[in-house]
Amino acid sequence: MLGFVVRRLLQLVPVLFGLSVLLFIWVRALPGDPARALLGRHATPEAVADVRARLGLDKSLPEQYVAHLKPLFSGDFGRSISDGRPVLESFFDKLPATLQLGAAALLIAVVVGIPLGYLAARHQGRWPDTLLVSGSLLGVVTPVFFVAILLRLVFADWLHWLPTGGQQDPRIDATHVTDFYVLDGILTREWDAAWDAFVHLILPAIALGTMAMAYIARITRASVIEVLGEDYVRTARSKGLSVMTVSRRHVLRNALLAVVTTVGLMAGMLLSGAVLTETVFNFTGIGHYLFEAISTRDYPVIEGFVLLIAVFYSLINLAVDVAYGVIDPRVRLS
Amino acid sequence: MSRARGFVTTATAIALALSVTSCAESKRDSGSKQGRGGGTFAYATSDDPASLDPVFTQDMQSGLVAAQVFEGLTGVASGDVRAEPRLATGWTVGKDGLAYRFTLREGVTFHDGAPFDAEAVCFNFDRWYNLPRTAQSANFAYYYGYFFHGFATGPTADSALYKSCTAAGAHEAVIELKKPFAGLIDALTMPQFAMQSPKALKKYQDDGASNPNTTAYSTAHPVGTGPFTLESWDRGKEVVMERNDDYWGAKAKVDRLVFVSKPDSKERVAALRNGEVNGADSVSPTDVGTLDREGFRVETRRPFTLAFLGFNQKRKPLDDPRVRQAIAHAIDRKAVIGASFPKGTVEADQWLPKGMQGWAEDVPEYANDPEKSRRLLREAGAVGTSLELNYQSGGGSACLPAPADTLNILRKQIEAVGLKIKPVAIPSSEFSDRIYGTSDHDIEMSCWIGQVNLADSFIGLAFGFPSLEWGFDDPELYKDLAHAQTVPGRKEQNEVYAALSKRIMQILPGVPFASSPSSIGLDPEVSGFVASPISQEMFHTVSLG
């Protein structure tokens, strides 16, 4: 097991290296010169040259790449061109908001998706199944930002049930310990702050979780149907075990293996979806910050954030693979 | 209970919790208003500030934050553009217009406890004058460079107006200039020239940074004398300020002031209607009626803006005055305003909004006359030419509230006389680069917001030097605009600018068409809010409930 984890971590190195090269080239291929963007119109060529030199943009691309790569090994991701803060600091500053949102979305996806998929499978071919199959297809194909805007329009702009955006009412002077706003409210016993943060989380979490939920429902349905056809299920039933017992012991346990894998892959989808959801709901997590960085050509932030997100995504998938071995003893991690 | 049923139960519970939440939320809102109403005023603004050090900014939002935290020697009167004493209680100007003697308000301290005195004034003036090269560039100390004609070093050193600042006693400062500048008192009302604490600047600011807007001072430690002190700035999200209990004047009525950044005007309105904020800046004209009907208060800023079409004369056939005139005659301002501007919008016939210094009564008129347009185009041989019309994509601004609607009607009017218009939406982040930095544009639709009552801030800034924006070269005009700045005496200067305003309408670098007021939506329980024509509202007079 340990060997497996170490091997997987080592495999990450070439992947990240390749990604950093691609990112480096891609970001520099974006139109616009950061030095000129920084200085604005009527900037004298000398001033532009001066800033380019200070940002190291006057060197050749390979030289720039080496200069950019070296500090990475010591965990220095550079500083943002637009706000001057260390990239790593900003990332961890914004991470709790995104994690909180991602976790809430995943929770909705799992808690709603699995029972729905299971119900559909048990009623295969009848109306609940048809409804789920077509509904989940809609959920899978609808872009995250569309769901986000629609939810905001209906529940915030029209019905005024839920807030239009942000993480907490700006008028609440809440204490932040962990930067997980809901948790902070609970820890400090500022109940209205916790409640307010929770309420702000609902729409973004549903928007972000919808696609994942639809996927999970479909996968659950498919694998439950598959398991229901297995010989051991028929045997269990013929032994006289109740439907519930068979469902719990044999069907769900086996069907959930496929679902766990999906949940791992979902993490990537949730992270990319977070960029759009956070932008729509003005939710200041890493997605929102990355979006701003792309629009202002903030090279260090774009590169640093995408790399860190990649590391994060790989680690989640590794964790899923390890969990897989725990759930299913037949799977050897080798 | 079986696992399957357990799942279903959990799902049902969550669904129930969600529906309960929605009901509880709406109740919570009204509760929070009463419970916290006296304390915090939340205001949805159209943007995040660029920096907290006003000298390095040009955007309205930075100015609005600065107006709460800082004060200048002079300031604008409440709800007006007139200059009045602020940190200076009075001033005298030498006969030659070169020496300004300011008497300073006594008993004023900066938020960090440092005294406000003549030395602090001179520290600020000397700091601006001595800013290093990067800080001098257009994205940073643009307004200082412009109004004071240059810095101690760099290419503009020879033309710099500033000579010296001397402390003549603790509360008297003498500013000496190399050339007269009749607009100084008005210029000093701008947030860019606010007085900052020398102590805090020395400790936290680094004027030599490659981006002086990212220093500790510019992001977290601005220190002025204003009615609010900065608590925190969460970039892209909110600026939080607290009441300055040691303020020399009338103290702020609310404890905290939060500016929440919401670039989309629809979003600002939704947040206001939803009770998330107490006020929303630059509400779009279509929402004004709705807010009014629902019992919200709507305050209007007197028009001090200018929406215009700009021509790039580097592009054919826009170099032909007949084509420019043809477009000017094609525009029916009344229809444009009726279709896409709020109530209270006035037609603009020159490059200065009415009420600004230098506004002229009798400028060359280009009345709506499609027949004449067609004839001019035929004469110029330009019938059927296709031209790009560039505008900023995204939501509207205070000076061009519904750009897409405005564009549509202008396009129809111009196409009706025989030109083809291809609208090109450019993201706001790229708009300046494209228009000011390249010649790759035909017609632009854009607008300006007045920030100070100086004609120079409109026509001088736009037409005072060669620019890729307009693509023409007129050294005579540049010389005369530069000369206008140094005319001593406001009255004489006004006449010079009026003549220049007429002349520019003859050249016709573009067609100004509307000066629009902008509207602010407020919770009915908000009182004491005074709209400012230059968007420099002061929030210390505002109270809740």
PDB file of C-alpha atoms in Angstrom, chain A residues 18-164:
ATOM      1  CA  GLY A  18       4.616  18.764 -18.401  1.00  0.00           C
ATOM      2  CA  LEU A  19       1.727  20.836 -17.133  1.00  0.00           C
ATOM      3  CA  SER A  20       4.034  23.630 -16.005  1.00  0.00           C
ATOM      4  CA  VAL A  21       5.637  23.794 -19.487  1.00  0.00           C
ATOM      5  CA  LEU A  22       2.237  23.861 -21.187  1.00  0.00           C
ATOM      6  CA  LEU A  23       0.930  26.479 -18.812  1.00  0.00           C
ATOM      7  CA  PHE A  24       4.004  28.611 -19.223  1.00  0.00           C
ATOM      8  CA  ILE A  25       3.609  28.641 -23.005  1.00  0.00           C
ATOM      9  CA  TRP A  26      -0.155  28.984 -22.965  1.00  0.00           C
ATOM     10  CA  VAL A  27      -0.202  31.923 -20.564  1.00  0.00           C
ATOM     11  CA  ARG A  28       2.423  33.777 -22.602  1.00  0.00           C
ATOM     12  CA  ALA A  29       0.455  33.150 -25.768  1.00  0.00           C
ATOM     13  CA  LEU A  30      -2.425  35.202 -24.366  1.00  0.00           C
ATOM     14  CA  PRO A  31      -2.585  38.571 -26.085  1.00  0.00           C
ATOM     15  CA  GLY A  32      -1.462  41.578 -24.038  1.00  0.00           C
ATOM     16  CA  ASP A  33       1.773  42.594 -22.363  1.00  0.00           C
ATOM     17  CA  PRO A  34       1.644  42.657 -18.549  1.00  0.00           C
ATOM     18  CA  ALA A  35       4.138  45.520 -18.366  1.00  0.00           C
ATOM     19  CA  ARG A  36       2.067  47.673 -20.699  1.00  0.00           C
ATOM     20  CA  ALA A  37      -1.097  46.609 -18.928  1.00  0.00           C
ATOM     21  CA  LEU A  38       0.500  47.720 -15.669  1.00  0.00           C
ATOM     22  CA  LEU A  39       1.616  51.132 -16.916  1.00  0.00           C
ATOM     23  CA  GLY A  40      -1.332  52.034 -19.109  1.00  0.00           C
ATOM     24  CA  ARG A  41      -1.678  54.378 -22.017  1.00  0.00           C
ATOM     25  CA  HIS A  42       0.958  56.953 -22.891  1.00  0.00           C
ATOM     26  CA  ALA A  43       3.580  54.874 -21.052  1.00  0.00           C
ATOM     27  CA  THR A  44       7.052  55.799 -22.246  1.00  0.00           C
ATOM     28  CA  PRO A  45       9.020  52.949 -23.857  1.00  0.00           C
ATOM     29  CA  GLU A  46      11.694  53.373 -21.162  1.00  0.00           C
ATOM     30  CA  ALA A  47       9.160  52.863 -18.376  1.00  0.00           C
ATOM     31  CA  VAL A  48       7.780  49.775 -20.130  1.00  0.00           C
ATOM     32  CA  ALA A  49      11.302  48.392 -20.620  1.00  0.00           C
ATOM     33  CA  ASP A  50      12.080  49.087 -16.977  1.00  0.00           C
ATOM     34  CA  VAL A  51       9.038  47.191 -15.723  1.00  0.00           C
ATOM     35  CA  ARG A  52       9.607  44.351 -18.187  1.00  0.00           C
ATOM     36  CA  ALA A  53      13.122  43.995 -16.807  1.00  0.00           C
ATOM     37  CA  ARG A  54      11.854  44.028 -13.231  1.00  0.00           C
ATOM     38  CA  LEU A  55       9.313  41.330 -14.022  1.00  0.00           C
ATOM     39  CA  GLY A  56      11.983  39.375 -15.896  1.00  0.00           C
ATOM     40  CA  LEU A  57      10.029  39.585 -19.143  1.00  0.00           C
ATOM     41  CA  ASP A  58      13.024  40.892 -21.120  1.00  0.00           C
ATOM     42  CA  LYS A  59      14.790  37.515 -21.013  1.00  0.00           C
ATOM     43  CA  SER A  60      14.343  34.722 -23.548  1.00  0.00           C
ATOM     44  CA  LEU A  61      11.469  32.291 -22.977  1.00  0.00           C
ATOM     45  CA  PRO A  62      13.676  29.342 -21.876  1.00  0.00           C
ATOM     46  CA  GLU A  63      15.520  31.638 -19.456  1.00  0.00           C
ATOM     47  CA  GLN A  64      12.192  32.895 -18.144  1.00  0.00           C
ATOM     48  CA  TYR A  65      11.022  29.333 -17.708  1.00  0.00           C
ATOM     49  CA  VAL A  66      14.072  28.323 -15.694  1.00  0.00           C
ATOM     50  CA  ALA A  67      13.804  31.458 -13.581  1.00  0.00           C
ATOM     51  CA  HIS A  68      10.163  30.637 -13.036  1.00  0.00           C
ATOM     52  CA  LEU A  69      10.750  26.959 -12.234  1.00  0.00           C
ATOM     53  CA  LYS A  70      13.600  27.298  -9.765  1.00  0.00           C
ATOM     54  CA  PRO A  71      11.737  28.918  -6.892  1.00  0.00           C
ATOM     55  CA  LEU A  72       8.880  26.419  -7.351  1.00  0.00           C
ATOM     56  CA  PHE A  73      11.057  23.712  -5.790  1.00  0.00           C
ATOM     57  CA  SER A  74      11.268  25.676  -2.584  1.00  0.00           C
ATOM     58  CA  GLY A  75       7.521  26.240  -2.636  1.00  0.00           C
ATOM     59  CA  ASP A  76       7.798  29.824  -3.876  1.00  0.00           C
ATOM     60  CA  PHE A  77       5.125  30.405  -6.489  1.00  0.00           C
ATOM     61  CA  GLY A  78       6.004  34.073  -6.912  1.00  0.00           C
ATOM     62  CA  ARG A  79       3.831  37.086  -6.339  1.00  0.00           C
ATOM     63  CA  SER A  80       0.726  38.296  -8.086  1.00  0.00           C
ATOM     64  CA  ILE A  81       1.391  41.101 -10.550  1.00  0.00           C
ATOM     65  CA  SER A  82      -1.898  42.799  -9.742  1.00  0.00           C
ATOM     66  CA  ASP A  83      -2.128  42.630  -5.947  1.00  0.00           C
ATOM     67  CA  GLY A  84       1.453  41.855  -5.019  1.00  0.00           C
ATOM     68  CA  ARG A  85       0.578  39.035  -2.610  1.00  0.00           C
ATOM     69  CA  PRO A  86       2.462  35.712  -2.645  1.00  0.00           C
ATOM     70  CA  VAL A  87       0.544  33.281  -4.869  1.00  0.00           C
ATOM     71  CA  LEU A  88       0.743  30.449  -2.370  1.00  0.00           C
ATOM     72  CA  GLU A  89      -0.620  32.634   0.407  1.00  0.00           C
ATOM     73  CA  SER A  90      -3.568  33.721  -1.753  1.00  0.00           C
ATOM     74  CA  PHE A  91      -4.244  30.110  -2.722  1.00  0.00           C
ATOM     75  CA  PHE A  92      -4.503  28.895   0.839  1.00  0.00           C
ATOM     76  CA  ASP A  93      -6.405  32.002   1.765  1.00  0.00           C
ATOM     77  CA  LYS A  94      -9.060  31.268  -0.866  1.00  0.00           C
ATOM     78  CA  LEU A  95      -9.011  27.481  -0.569  1.00  0.00           C
ATOM     79  CA  PRO A  96     -11.354  27.109   2.426  1.00  0.00           C
ATOM     80  CA  ALA A  97     -14.188  28.876   0.592  1.00  0.00           C
ATOM     81  CA  THR A  98     -13.810  26.591  -2.417  1.00  0.00           C
ATOM     82  CA  LEU A  99     -13.440  23.454  -0.305  1.00  0.00           C
ATOM     83  CA  GLN A 100     -16.529  24.362   1.632  1.00  0.00           C
ATOM     84  CA  LEU A 101     -18.436  24.929  -1.581  1.00  0.00           C
ATOM     85  CA  GLY A 102     -17.066  21.753  -3.196  1.00  0.00           C
ATOM     86  CA  ALA A 103     -17.858  19.657  -0.133  1.00  0.00           C
ATOM     87  CA  ALA A 104     -21.400  21.005   0.050  1.00  0.00           C
ATOM     88  CA  ALA A 105     -21.881  20.328  -3.670  1.00  0.00           C
ATOM     89  CA  LEU A 106     -20.495  16.818  -3.342  1.00  0.00           C
ATOM     90  CA  LEU A 107     -22.685  16.157  -0.329  1.00  0.00           C
ATOM     91  CA  ILE A 108     -25.781  17.170  -2.268  1.00  0.00           C
ATOM     92  CA  ALA A 109     -24.636  15.103  -5.233  1.00  0.00           C
ATOM     93  CA  VAL A 110     -24.063  11.956  -3.165  1.00  0.00           C
ATOM     94  CA  VAL A 111     -26.961  12.264  -0.768  1.00  0.00           C
ATOM     95  CA  VAL A 112     -29.460  12.974  -3.522  1.00  0.00           C
ATOM     96  CA  GLY A 113     -27.814  11.187  -6.444  1.00  0.00           C
ATOM     97  CA  ILE A 114     -27.322   7.724  -4.937  1.00  0.00           C
ATOM     98  CA  PRO A 115     -30.891   7.210  -3.629  1.00  0.00           C
ATOM     99  CA  LEU A 116     -32.320   8.540  -6.877  1.00  0.00           C
ATOM    100  CA  GLY A 117     -30.175   6.167  -8.938  1.00  0.00           C
ATOM    101  CA  TYR A 118     -31.088   3.286  -6.666  1.00  0.00           C
ATOM    102  CA  LEU A 119     -34.811   4.028  -6.838  1.00  0.00           C
ATOM    103  CA  ALA A 120     -34.667   4.252 -10.617  1.00  0.00           C
ATOM    104  CA  ALA A 121     -32.879   0.924 -10.857  1.00  0.00           C
ATOM    105  CA  ARG A 122     -35.417  -0.773  -8.602  1.00  0.00           C
ATOM    106  CA  HIS A 123     -38.200   0.549 -10.818  1.00  0.00           C
ATOM    107  CA  GLN A 124     -36.402  -0.084 -14.045  1.00  0.00           C
ATOM    108  CA  GLY A 125     -38.551   0.642 -17.086  1.00  0.00           C
ATOM    109  CA  ARG A 126     -41.329   2.267 -15.094  1.00  0.00           C
ATOM    110  CA  TRP A 127     -42.032   5.989 -14.730  1.00  0.00           C
ATOM    111  CA  PRO A 128     -39.610   6.834 -11.884  1.00  0.00           C
ATOM    112  CA  ASP A 129     -36.855   5.353 -14.004  1.00  0.00           C
ATOM    113  CA  THR A 130     -37.844   7.183 -17.185  1.00  0.00           C
ATOM    114  CA  LEU A 131     -38.108  10.415 -15.248  1.00  0.00           C
ATOM    115  CA  LEU A 132     -34.680   9.972 -13.715  1.00  0.00           C
ATOM    116  CA  VAL A 133     -32.984   8.905 -16.933  1.00  0.00           C
ATOM    117  CA  SER A 134     -34.257  11.912 -18.870  1.00  0.00           C
ATOM    118  CA  GLY A 135     -33.874  14.311 -15.928  1.00  0.00           C
ATOM    119  CA  SER A 136     -30.328  13.254 -15.216  1.00  0.00           C
ATOM    120  CA  LEU A 137     -29.428  13.547 -18.882  1.00  0.00           C
ATOM    121  CA  LEU A 138     -30.574  17.152 -18.692  1.00  0.00           C
ATOM    122  CA  GLY A 139     -28.506  17.585 -15.535  1.00  0.00           C
ATOM    123  CA  VAL A 140     -25.405  16.183 -17.200  1.00  0.00           C
ATOM    124  CA  VAL A 141     -25.615  18.288 -20.345  1.00  0.00           C
ATOM    125  CA  THR A 142     -26.603  21.626 -18.779  1.00  0.00           C
ATOM    126  CA  PRO A 143     -23.528  23.824 -18.273  1.00  0.00           C
ATOM    127  CA  VAL A 144     -22.748  24.774 -14.675  1.00  0.00           C
ATOM    128  CA  PHE A 145     -22.891  28.515 -15.309  1.00  0.00           C
ATOM    129  CA  PHE A 146     -26.356  28.172 -16.826  1.00  0.00           C
ATOM    130  CA  VAL A 147     -27.701  26.360 -13.786  1.00  0.00           C
ATOM    131  CA  ALA A 148     -25.985  28.927 -11.581  1.00  0.00           C
ATOM    132  CA  ILE A 149     -27.477  31.924 -13.365  1.00  0.00           C
ATOM    133  CA  LEU A 150     -30.905  30.283 -13.518  1.00  0.00           C
ATOM    134  CA  LEU A 151     -30.915  29.487  -9.802  1.00  0.00           C
ATOM    135  CA  ARG A 152     -29.798  32.987  -8.937  1.00  0.00           C
ATOM    136  CA  LEU A 153     -32.430  34.520 -11.165  1.00  0.00           C
ATOM    137  CA  VAL A 154     -35.282  32.471  -9.721  1.00  0.00           C
ATOM    138  CA  PHE A 155     -34.408  32.112  -6.041  1.00  0.00           C
ATOM    139  CA  ALA A 156     -32.476  35.317  -5.424  1.00  0.00           C
ATOM    140  CA  ASP A 157     -33.558  37.902  -7.981  1.00  0.00           C
ATOM    141  CA  TRP A 158     -37.244  36.977  -8.292  1.00  0.00           C
ATOM    142  CA  LEU A 159     -38.342  35.146  -5.176  1.00  0.00           C
ATOM    143  CA  HIS A 160     -35.853  36.849  -2.805  1.00  0.00           C
ATOM    144  CA  TRP A 161     -35.574  33.614  -0.830  1.00  0.00           C
ATOM    145  CA  LEU A 162     -31.823  33.347  -0.921  1.00  0.00           C
ATOM    146  CA  PRO A 163     -28.939  35.826  -1.294  1.00  0.00           C
ATOM    147  CA  THR A 164     -27.700  36.803  -4.752  1.00  0.00           C
TER     148      THR A 164
END
